[in-house]
Coordinates of C-alpha atoms in Angstrom, one line a residue:
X1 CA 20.7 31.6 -9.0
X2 CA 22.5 34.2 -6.5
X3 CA 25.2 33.1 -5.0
X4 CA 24.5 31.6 -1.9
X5 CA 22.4 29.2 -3.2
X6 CA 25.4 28.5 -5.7
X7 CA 27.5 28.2 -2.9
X8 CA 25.4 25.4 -1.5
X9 CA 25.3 23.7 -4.6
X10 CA 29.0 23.9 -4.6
X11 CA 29.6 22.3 -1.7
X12 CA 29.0 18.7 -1.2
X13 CA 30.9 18.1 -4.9
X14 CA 33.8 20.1 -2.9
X15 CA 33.6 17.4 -0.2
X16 CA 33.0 14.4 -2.3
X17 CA 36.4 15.8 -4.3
X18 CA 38.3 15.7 -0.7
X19 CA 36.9 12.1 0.4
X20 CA 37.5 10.4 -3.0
X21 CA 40.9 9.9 -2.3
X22 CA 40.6 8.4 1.3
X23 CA 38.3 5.6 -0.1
X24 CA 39.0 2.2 1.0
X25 CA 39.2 -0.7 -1.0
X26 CA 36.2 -2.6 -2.3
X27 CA 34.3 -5.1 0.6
X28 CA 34.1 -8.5 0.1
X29 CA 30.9 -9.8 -2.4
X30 CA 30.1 -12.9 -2.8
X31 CA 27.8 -12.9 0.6
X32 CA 24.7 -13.4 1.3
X33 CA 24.2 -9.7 3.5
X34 CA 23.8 -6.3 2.7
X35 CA 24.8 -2.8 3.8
X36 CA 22.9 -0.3 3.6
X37 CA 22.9 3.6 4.3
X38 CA 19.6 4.9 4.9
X39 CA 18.7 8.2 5.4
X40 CA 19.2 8.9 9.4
X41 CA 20.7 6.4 12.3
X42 CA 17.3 4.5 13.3
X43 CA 16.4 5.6 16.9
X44 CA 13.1 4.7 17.5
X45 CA 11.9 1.8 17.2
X46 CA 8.6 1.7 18.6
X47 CA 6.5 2.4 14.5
X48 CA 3.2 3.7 16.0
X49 CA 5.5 6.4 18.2
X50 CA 6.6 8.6 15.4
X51 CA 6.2 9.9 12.0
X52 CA 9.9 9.4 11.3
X53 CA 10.4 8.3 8.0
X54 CA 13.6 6.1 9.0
X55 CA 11.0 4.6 12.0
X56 CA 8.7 3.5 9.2
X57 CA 11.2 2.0 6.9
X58 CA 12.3 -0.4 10.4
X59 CA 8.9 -0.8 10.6
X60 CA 8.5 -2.5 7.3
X61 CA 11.4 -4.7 7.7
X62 CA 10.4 -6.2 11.1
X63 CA 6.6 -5.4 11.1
X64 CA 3.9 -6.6 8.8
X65 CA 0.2 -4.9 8.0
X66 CA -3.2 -6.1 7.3
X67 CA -3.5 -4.8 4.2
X68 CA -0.8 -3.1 2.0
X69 CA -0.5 -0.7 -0.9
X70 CA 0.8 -1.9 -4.5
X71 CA 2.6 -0.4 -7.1
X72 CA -0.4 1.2 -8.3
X73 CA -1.9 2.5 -5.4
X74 CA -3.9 0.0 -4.7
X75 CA -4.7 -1.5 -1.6
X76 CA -4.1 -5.5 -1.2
X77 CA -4.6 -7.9 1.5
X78 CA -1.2 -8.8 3.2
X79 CA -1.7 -10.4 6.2
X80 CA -5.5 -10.5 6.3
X81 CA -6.6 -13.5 4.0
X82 CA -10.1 -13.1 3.5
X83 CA -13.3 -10.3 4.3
X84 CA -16.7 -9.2 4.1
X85 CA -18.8 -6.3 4.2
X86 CA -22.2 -6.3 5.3
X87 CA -24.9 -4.8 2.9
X88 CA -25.2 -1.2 4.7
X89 CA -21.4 -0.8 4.7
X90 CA -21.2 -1.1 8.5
X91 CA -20.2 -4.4 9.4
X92 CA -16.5 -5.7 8.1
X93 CA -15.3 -8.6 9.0
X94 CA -11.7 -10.3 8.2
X95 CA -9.8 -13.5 8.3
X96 CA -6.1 -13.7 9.1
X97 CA -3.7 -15.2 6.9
X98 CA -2.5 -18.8 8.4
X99 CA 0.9 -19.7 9.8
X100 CA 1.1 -16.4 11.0
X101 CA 3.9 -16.5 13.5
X102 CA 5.5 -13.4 15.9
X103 CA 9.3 -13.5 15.8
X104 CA 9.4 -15.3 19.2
X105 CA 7.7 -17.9 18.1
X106 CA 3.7 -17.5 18.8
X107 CA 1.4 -17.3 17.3
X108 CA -0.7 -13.7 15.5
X109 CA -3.8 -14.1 16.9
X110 CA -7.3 -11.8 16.4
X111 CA -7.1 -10.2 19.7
X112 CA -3.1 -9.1 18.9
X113 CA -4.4 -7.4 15.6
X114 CA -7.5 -5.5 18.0
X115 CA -4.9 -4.4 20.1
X116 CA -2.7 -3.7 18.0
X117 CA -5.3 -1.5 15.6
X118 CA -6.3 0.1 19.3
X119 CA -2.7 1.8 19.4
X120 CA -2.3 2.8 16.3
X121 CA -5.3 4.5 15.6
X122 CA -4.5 6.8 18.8
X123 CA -1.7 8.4 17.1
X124 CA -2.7 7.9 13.3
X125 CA -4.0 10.6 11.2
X126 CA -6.5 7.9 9.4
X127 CA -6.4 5.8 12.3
X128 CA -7.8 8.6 14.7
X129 CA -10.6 9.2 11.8
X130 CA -11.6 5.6 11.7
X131 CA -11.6 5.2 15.1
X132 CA -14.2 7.6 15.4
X133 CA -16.5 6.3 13.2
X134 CA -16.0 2.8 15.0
X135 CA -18.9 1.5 16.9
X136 CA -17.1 -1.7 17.6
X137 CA -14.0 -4.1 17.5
X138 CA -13.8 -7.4 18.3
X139 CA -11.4 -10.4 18.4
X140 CA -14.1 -13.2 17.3
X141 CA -12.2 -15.9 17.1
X142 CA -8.6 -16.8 17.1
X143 CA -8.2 -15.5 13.3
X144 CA -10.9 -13.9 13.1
X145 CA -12.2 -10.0 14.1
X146 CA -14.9 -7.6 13.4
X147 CA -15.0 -3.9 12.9
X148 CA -18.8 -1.9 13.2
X149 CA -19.1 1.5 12.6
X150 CA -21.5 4.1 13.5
X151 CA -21.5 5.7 10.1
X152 CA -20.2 4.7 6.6
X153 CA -16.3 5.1 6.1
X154 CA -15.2 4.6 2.6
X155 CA -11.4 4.1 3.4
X156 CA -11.2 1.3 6.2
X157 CA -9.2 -0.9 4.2
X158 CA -7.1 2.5 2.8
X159 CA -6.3 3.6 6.4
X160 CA -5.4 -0.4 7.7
X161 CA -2.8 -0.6 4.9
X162 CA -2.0 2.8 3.5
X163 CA 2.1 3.7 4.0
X164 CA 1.1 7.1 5.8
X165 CA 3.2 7.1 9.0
X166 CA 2.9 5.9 11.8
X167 CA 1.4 2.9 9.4
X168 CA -1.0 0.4 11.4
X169 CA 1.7 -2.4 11.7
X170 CA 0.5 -5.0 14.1
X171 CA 2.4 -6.3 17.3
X172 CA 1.4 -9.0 19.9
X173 CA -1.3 -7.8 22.2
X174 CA 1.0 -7.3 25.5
X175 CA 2.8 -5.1 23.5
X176 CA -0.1 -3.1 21.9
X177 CA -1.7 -2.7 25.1
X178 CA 1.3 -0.1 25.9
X179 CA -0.1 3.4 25.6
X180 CA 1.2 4.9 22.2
X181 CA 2.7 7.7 23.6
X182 CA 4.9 5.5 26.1
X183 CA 7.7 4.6 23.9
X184 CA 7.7 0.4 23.3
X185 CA 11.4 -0.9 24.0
X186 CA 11.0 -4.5 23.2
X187 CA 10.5 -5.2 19.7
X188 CA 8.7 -7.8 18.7
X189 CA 7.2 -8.0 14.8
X190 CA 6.4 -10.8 12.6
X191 CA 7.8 -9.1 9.3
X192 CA 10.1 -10.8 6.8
X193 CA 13.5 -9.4 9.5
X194 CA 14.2 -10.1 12.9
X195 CA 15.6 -7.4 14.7
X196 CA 19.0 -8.3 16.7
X197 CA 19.4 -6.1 19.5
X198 CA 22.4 -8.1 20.3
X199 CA 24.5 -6.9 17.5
X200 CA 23.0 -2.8 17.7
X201 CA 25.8 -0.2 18.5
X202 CA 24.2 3.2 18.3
X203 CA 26.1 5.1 16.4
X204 CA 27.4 2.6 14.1
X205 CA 25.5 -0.3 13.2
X206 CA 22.1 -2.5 13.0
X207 CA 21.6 -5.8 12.1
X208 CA 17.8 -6.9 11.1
X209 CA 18.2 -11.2 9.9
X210 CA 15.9 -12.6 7.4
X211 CA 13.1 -14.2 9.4
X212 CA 13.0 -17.8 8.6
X213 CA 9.5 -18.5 10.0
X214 CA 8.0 -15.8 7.5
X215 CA 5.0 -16.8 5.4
X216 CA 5.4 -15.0 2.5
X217 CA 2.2 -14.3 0.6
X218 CA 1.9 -16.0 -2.7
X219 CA 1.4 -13.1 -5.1
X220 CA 4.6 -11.7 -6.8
X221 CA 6.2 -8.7 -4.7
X222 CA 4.5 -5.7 -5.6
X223 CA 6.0 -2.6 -3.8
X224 CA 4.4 -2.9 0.0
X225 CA 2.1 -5.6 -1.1
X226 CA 2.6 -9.3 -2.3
X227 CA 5.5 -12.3 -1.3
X228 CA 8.1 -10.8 1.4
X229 CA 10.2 -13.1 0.2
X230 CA 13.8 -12.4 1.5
X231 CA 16.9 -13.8 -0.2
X232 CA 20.1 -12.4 1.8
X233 CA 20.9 -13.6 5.5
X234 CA 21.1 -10.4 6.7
X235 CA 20.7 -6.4 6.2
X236 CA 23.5 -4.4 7.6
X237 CA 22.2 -0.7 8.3
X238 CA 25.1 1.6 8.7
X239 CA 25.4 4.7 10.2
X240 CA 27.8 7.4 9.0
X241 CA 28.1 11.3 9.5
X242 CA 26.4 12.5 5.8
X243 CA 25.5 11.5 2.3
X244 CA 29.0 12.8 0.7
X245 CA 31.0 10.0 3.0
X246 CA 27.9 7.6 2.2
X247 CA 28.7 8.2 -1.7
X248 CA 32.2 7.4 -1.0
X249 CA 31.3 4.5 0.4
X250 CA 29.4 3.0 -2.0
X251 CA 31.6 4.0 -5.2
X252 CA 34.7 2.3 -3.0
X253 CA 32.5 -0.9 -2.5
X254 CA 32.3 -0.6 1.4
X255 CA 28.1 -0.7 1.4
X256 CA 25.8 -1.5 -0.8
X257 CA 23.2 0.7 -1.0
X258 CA 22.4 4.5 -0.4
X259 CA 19.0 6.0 0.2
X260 CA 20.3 9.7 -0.1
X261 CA 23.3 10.3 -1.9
X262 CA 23.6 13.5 -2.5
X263 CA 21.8 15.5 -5.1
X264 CA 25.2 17.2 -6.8
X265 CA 26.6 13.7 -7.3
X266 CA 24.2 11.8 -9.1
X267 CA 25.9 12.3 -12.2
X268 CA 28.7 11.4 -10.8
X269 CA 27.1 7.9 -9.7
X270 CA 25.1 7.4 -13.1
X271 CA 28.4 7.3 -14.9
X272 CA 29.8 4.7 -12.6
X273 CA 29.1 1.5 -14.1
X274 CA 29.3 0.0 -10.7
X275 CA 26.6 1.6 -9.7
X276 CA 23.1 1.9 -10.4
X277 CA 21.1 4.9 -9.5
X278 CA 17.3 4.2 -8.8
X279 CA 15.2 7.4 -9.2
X280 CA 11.4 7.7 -8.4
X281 CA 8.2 8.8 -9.8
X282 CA 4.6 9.6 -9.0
X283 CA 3.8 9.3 -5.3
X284 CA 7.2 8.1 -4.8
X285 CA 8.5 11.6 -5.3
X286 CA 9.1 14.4 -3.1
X287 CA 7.3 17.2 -2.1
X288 CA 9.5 19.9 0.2
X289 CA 8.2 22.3 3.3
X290 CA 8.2 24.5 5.8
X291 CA 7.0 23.6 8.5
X292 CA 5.5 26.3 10.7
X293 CA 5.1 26.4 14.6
X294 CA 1.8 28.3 15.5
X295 CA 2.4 28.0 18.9
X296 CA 5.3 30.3 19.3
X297 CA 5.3 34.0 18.6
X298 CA 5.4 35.7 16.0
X299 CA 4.3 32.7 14.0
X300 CA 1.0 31.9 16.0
X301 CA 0.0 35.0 14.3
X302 CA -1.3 33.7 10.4
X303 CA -0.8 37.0 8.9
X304 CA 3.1 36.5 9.6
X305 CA 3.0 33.2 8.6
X306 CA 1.8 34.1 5.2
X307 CA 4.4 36.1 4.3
X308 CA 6.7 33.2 3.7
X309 CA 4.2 32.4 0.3
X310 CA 5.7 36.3 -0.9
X311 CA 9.5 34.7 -0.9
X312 CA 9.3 31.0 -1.5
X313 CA 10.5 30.8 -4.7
X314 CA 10.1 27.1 -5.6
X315 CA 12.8 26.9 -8.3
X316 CA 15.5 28.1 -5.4
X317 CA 15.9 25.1 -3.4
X318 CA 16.1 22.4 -6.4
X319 CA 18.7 24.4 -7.6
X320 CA 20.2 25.1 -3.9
X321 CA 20.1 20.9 -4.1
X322 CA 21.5 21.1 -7.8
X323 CA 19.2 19.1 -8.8
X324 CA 18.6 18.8 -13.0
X325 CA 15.0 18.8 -14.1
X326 CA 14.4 15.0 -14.7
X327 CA 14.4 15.4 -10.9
X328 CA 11.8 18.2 -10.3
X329 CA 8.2 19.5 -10.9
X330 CA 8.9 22.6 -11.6
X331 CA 6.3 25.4 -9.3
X332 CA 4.0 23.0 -8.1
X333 CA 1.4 24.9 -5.8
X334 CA -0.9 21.9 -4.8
X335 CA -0.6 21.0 -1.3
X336 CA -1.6 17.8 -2.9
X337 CA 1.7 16.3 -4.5
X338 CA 1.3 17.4 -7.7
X339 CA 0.4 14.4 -10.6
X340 CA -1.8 13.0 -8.4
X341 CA -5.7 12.9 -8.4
X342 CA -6.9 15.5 -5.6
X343 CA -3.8 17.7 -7.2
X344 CA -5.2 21.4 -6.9
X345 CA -4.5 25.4 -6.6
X346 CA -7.4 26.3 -4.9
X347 CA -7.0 29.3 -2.8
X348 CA -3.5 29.9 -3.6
X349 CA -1.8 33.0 -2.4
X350 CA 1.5 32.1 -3.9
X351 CA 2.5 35.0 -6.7
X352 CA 3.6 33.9 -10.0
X353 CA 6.7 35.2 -9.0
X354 CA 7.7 35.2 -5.4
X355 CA 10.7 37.8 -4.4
X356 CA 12.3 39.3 -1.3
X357 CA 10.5 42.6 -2.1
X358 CA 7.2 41.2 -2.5
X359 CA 7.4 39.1 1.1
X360 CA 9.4 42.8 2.5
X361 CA 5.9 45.1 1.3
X362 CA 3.8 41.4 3.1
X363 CA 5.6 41.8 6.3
X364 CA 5.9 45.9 7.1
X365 CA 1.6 45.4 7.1
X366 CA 1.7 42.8 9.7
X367 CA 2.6 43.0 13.8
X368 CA 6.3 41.8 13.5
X369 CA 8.5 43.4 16.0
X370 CA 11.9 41.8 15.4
X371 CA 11.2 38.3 17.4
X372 CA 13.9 36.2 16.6
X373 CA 12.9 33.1 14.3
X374 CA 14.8 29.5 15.1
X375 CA 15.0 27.6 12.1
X376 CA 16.1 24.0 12.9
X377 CA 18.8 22.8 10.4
X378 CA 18.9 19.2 10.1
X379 CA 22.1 18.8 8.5
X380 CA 22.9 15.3 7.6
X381 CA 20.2 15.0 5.0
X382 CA 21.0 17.2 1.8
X383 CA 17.3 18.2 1.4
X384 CA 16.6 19.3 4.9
X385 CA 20.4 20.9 5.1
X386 CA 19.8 23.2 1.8
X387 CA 16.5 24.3 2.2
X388 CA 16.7 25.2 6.0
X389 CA 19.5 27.2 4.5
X390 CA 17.7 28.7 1.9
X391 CA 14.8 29.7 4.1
X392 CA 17.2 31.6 6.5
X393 CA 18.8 33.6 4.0
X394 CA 15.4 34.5 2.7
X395 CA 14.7 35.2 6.1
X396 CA 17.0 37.8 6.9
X397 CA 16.7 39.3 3.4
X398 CA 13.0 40.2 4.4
X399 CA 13.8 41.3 7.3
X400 CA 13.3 38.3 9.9
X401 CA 15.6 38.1 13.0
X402 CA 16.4 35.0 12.1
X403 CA 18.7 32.5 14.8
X404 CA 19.6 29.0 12.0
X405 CA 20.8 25.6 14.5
X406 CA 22.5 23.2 13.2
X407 CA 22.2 19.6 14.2
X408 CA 21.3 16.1 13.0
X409 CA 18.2 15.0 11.8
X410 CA 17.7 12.7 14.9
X411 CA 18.1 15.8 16.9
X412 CA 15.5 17.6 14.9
X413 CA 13.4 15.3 15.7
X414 CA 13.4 15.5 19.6
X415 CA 13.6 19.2 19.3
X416 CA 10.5 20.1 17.2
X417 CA 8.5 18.2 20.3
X418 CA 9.0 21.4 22.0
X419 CA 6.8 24.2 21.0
X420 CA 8.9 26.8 22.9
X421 CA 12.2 25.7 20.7
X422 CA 11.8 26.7 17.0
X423 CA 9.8 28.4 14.6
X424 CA 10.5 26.6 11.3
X425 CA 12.6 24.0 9.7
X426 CA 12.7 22.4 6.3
X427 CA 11.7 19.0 5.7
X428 CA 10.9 17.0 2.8
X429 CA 7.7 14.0 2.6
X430 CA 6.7 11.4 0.2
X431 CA 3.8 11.3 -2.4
X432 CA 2.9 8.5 -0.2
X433 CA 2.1 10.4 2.6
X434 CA 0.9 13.9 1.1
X435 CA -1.4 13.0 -1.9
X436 CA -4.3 12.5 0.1
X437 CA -5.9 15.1 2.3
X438 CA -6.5 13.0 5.2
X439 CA -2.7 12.0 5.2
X440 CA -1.2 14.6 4.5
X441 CA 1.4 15.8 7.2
X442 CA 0.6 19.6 7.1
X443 CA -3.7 19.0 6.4
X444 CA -4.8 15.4 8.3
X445 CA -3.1 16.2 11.5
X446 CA -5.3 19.6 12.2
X447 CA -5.9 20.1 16.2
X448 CA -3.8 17.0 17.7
X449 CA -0.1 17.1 19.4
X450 CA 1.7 17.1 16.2
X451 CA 4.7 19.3 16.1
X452 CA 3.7 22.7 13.9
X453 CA 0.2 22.3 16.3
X454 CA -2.1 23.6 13.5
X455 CA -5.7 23.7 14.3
X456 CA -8.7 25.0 12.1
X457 CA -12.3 24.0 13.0
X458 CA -13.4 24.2 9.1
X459 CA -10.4 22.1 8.1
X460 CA -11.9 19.9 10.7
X461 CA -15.4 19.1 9.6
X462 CA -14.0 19.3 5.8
X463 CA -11.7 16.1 6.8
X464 CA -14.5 14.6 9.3
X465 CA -16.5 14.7 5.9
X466 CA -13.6 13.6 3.6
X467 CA -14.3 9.7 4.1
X468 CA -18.3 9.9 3.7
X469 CA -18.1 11.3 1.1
X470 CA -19.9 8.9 -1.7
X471 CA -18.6 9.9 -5.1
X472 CA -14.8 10.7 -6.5
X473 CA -16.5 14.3 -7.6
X474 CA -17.6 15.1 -4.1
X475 CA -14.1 13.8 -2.4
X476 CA -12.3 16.6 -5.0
X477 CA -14.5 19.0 -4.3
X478 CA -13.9 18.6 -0.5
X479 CA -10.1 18.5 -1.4
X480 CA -10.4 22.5 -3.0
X481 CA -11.8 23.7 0.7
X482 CA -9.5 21.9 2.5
X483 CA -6.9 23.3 0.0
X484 CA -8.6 26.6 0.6
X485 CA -8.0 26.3 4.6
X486 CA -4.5 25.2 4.1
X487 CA -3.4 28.6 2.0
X488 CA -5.7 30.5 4.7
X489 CA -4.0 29.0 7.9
X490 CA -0.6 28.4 6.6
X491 CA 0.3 25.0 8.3
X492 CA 3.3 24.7 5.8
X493 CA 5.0 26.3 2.9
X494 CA 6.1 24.0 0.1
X495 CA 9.6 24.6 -1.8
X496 CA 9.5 21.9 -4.2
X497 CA 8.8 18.6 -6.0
X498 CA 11.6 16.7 -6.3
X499 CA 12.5 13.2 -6.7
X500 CA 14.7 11.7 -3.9
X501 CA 17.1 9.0 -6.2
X502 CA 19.0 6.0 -4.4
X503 CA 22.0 4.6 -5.5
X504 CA 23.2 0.9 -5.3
X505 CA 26.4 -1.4 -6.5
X506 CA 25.2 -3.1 -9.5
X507 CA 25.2 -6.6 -8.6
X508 CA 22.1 -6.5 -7.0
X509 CA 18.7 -7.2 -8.6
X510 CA 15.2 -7.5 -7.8
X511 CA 15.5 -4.1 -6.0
X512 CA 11.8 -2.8 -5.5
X513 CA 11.0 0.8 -7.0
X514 CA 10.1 2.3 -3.9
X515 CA 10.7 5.6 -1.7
X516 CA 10.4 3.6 1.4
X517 CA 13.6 1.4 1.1
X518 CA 12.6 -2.2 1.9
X519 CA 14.9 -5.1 1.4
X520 CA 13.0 -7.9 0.5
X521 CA 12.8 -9.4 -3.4
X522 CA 16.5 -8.7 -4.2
X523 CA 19.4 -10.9 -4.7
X524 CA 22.7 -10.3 -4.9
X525 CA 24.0 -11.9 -8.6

């Protein structure tokens, strides 16, 4: 480990020292709420707007799906209680759930689900997929729709209840009829939490109230799928400035429940016998990037991008994030989260062992003529902080003019909208989202208006084919070539698998095992 990436490591257990002291005494227990830190301050609230992580997670509270994913991977029904298929695969018809209510007071109806699926499959990578392949879709009755398609597509249910943001979370038709790229300010879900604009100070806090009309489903809760069934009045979402003060927090008893605390302190947290930490495995893990903007010079050039596979050295950022191996993959090269089936290293250019050298011989063969590179430095998340910081000092040391901004992850957000405004910034995604070619962030969204802009007309017709395809054998087989484009094209560079741990006050149980924090299940003891 050199020693800035030592420094790094260093540095939040530096902080955490400083802050100890200054913690408050314990909040009250005994009530029926909880407080929670998530990841980033929730600014959008509009699910089928963004791919924001902390978007989806609001999503889930306030929203509900057709169809959701279990612990297993599999896909349930959640609100859709019955379906058929017609013998030539083309014809599916479902049945909503009854009692079905929106949080001001109506009704879900058929033609609020077509509407709703109408939005969302504008901006979805699945969604947009499906779409295509839909002939048809009709409200039939007042619980009941239809979906025909033009061709075959093995993964309707899959793409109408898979977590992949922006996830298909319905809305009431008037709502849904709202193009999805005009940002929706009136929220209006029928999940198990009612949002309370009321009591919203940006900056500072969110309240989301256990909806009282919810339906729960009668199956036991199993991750996204099964009974919603809430048992504390209220969720408390806090904002504060980073993960060290979060930590704080929850050691001193003033919140509940972190989704981040930072890497270097876990085992400060697992010997606290007030606290448990929660880590993750399997799609529930993390798999780090760069993400790469081929729109803006010198990166819209692939041979540049490519360089970045000569440097990446995938052991650097864990370490950066001082992270001990229970927590990592080590040297996963599968753009396909690694552990998972369509997991692969076909037409990797990654060297067994990546150096500054290596990517310094890469880059004097290519056009580079000193641009200056903007990496975007998210800084109140500790794995987008380190790695952005690790890629910069690579960077420089192969020879990059490299310009690193600091700023907040909500800022990264709106910034990497515009292509003229950075190059690169680090990011980290969910098994959840990247273990299936035709979700995955840096593959699926090839040739739409998806900050990094990637476009490849074989990646194209290999994910067009992706969902016709007929056997398991033939869908891995079209996962190698579009593994094959992705090492070609360079959407992305990956710098890790980690896990991402939370960390909670031990009087709570009932906590589901889960990546996307959702608040249902639990109870305070």
């Amino acid at each position: 480990m050199n020693r800035f990436i030592k420094g790094l490591a260093a540095s939040a257990v530096a902080l955490w020292v400083a802050q100890v002291g200054f913690a408050g005494s314990a909040a009250a227990e005994g009530n029926k709420s909880l407080t929670a830190v998530l990841e980033a301050e929730i600014v959008t609230l509009d699910p089928h707007f963004t791919t924001a992580y902390i978007t989806r997670t609001f999503g889930y509270m306030v929203y509900d799906t057709l169809f959701a994913m279990d612990g297993a991977g599999n896909i349930k029904p959640q609100m859709v209680d019955t379906w058929t298929v017609s013998d030539d695969n083309l014809t599916w018809s479902f049945k909503l759930r009854d009692g079905l209510k929106w949080h001001d007071g109506a009704p879900v109806t058929s033609e609020d689900v077509v509407a709703s699926i109408k939005r969302w499959w504008e901006v979805a990578a699945l969604g947009v997929q499906l779409r295509n392949a839909t002939d048809a879709i009709t409200a039939d009755s007042a619980t009941e729709f239809t979906i025909k398609l033009k061709e075959p597509f093995g993964l309707i249910t899959t793409a109408l209840g898979h977590p992949n943001a922006p996830v298909a979370f319905m809305m009431p038709k008037r709502l849904a009829e709202t193009p999805a790229n005009v940002q929706l300010q009136e929220v209006v879900g029928s999940g198990p939490f009612v949002y309370d604009r009321e009591r919203h100070r940006q900056g500072d806090t969110m309240v989301l109230k256990r909806n009282d009309s919810y339906v729960p489903r009668s199956e036991p809760a199993d991750f996204m799928a099964g009974a919603k069934v809430v048992n504390i009045d209220e969720l408390v979402i806090k904002t504060l400035p980073d993960a060290v003060t979060a930590a704080t927090a929850l050691t001193a008893g003033e919140i509940d429940y972190v989704q981040y605390p930072p890497f270097d302190l876990l085992p400060v947290l697992e010997g606290d016998p007030n606290i448990k930490v929660l880590s993750f495995t399997g799609v529930n893990m993390y798999q780090g990037y760069f993400r790469l903007n081929h729109r803006l010079a010198p990166f819209d050039d692939p041979e540049i991008r490519r360089v970045l596979w000569s440097v990446v050295d995938q052991n650097s950022v864990p370490a950066a994030l001082g992270l001990s191996g229970q927590y990592t993959v080590p040297d996963c090269k599968s753009f396909f989260l690694c552990g998972t089936p369509y997991e692969t290293t076909a037409g990797s250019i990654s060297p067994e062992a990546p150096s500054v050298e290596l990517a310094k011989e890469a880059l004097a063969k290519t056009k580079y003529n000193g641009e200056k590179i903007v990496i975007l430095q998210a800084t109140d998340i500790d794995a987008t902080r380190v790695s952005s910081a690790v890629a910069a000092d690579w960077l420089r040391q192969v020879g990059f003019n490299v310009e690193l901004q600091a700023m907040d992850w909500a800022s990264v957000l709106s910034t990497r909208a515009n292509p003229e405004a950075w190059h690169l910034f680090g990011v980290h995604a969910t098994g959840l989202d990247l273990s299936l070619p035709n979700t995955h962030f840096y593959t699926a969204r090839n040739c739409v208006d998806y900050a990094g802009w990637h476009c490849d007309e074989k990646m194209g017709e290999y994910l067009a084919a992706f969902p016709r395809a007929t056997s398991e054998e033939e869908r891995k087989q079209l996962a190698d070539r579009i593994s094959e484009r992705a090492y070609e094209i360079t959407p992305a560079v990956m710098w890790g698998q980690i896990a991402q741990p939370a960390a909670y006050r031990s009087g709570f149980e009932g906590i589901i095992p889960s990546s996307i924090p959702v608040f249902w299940n639990l109870e305070r003891k």
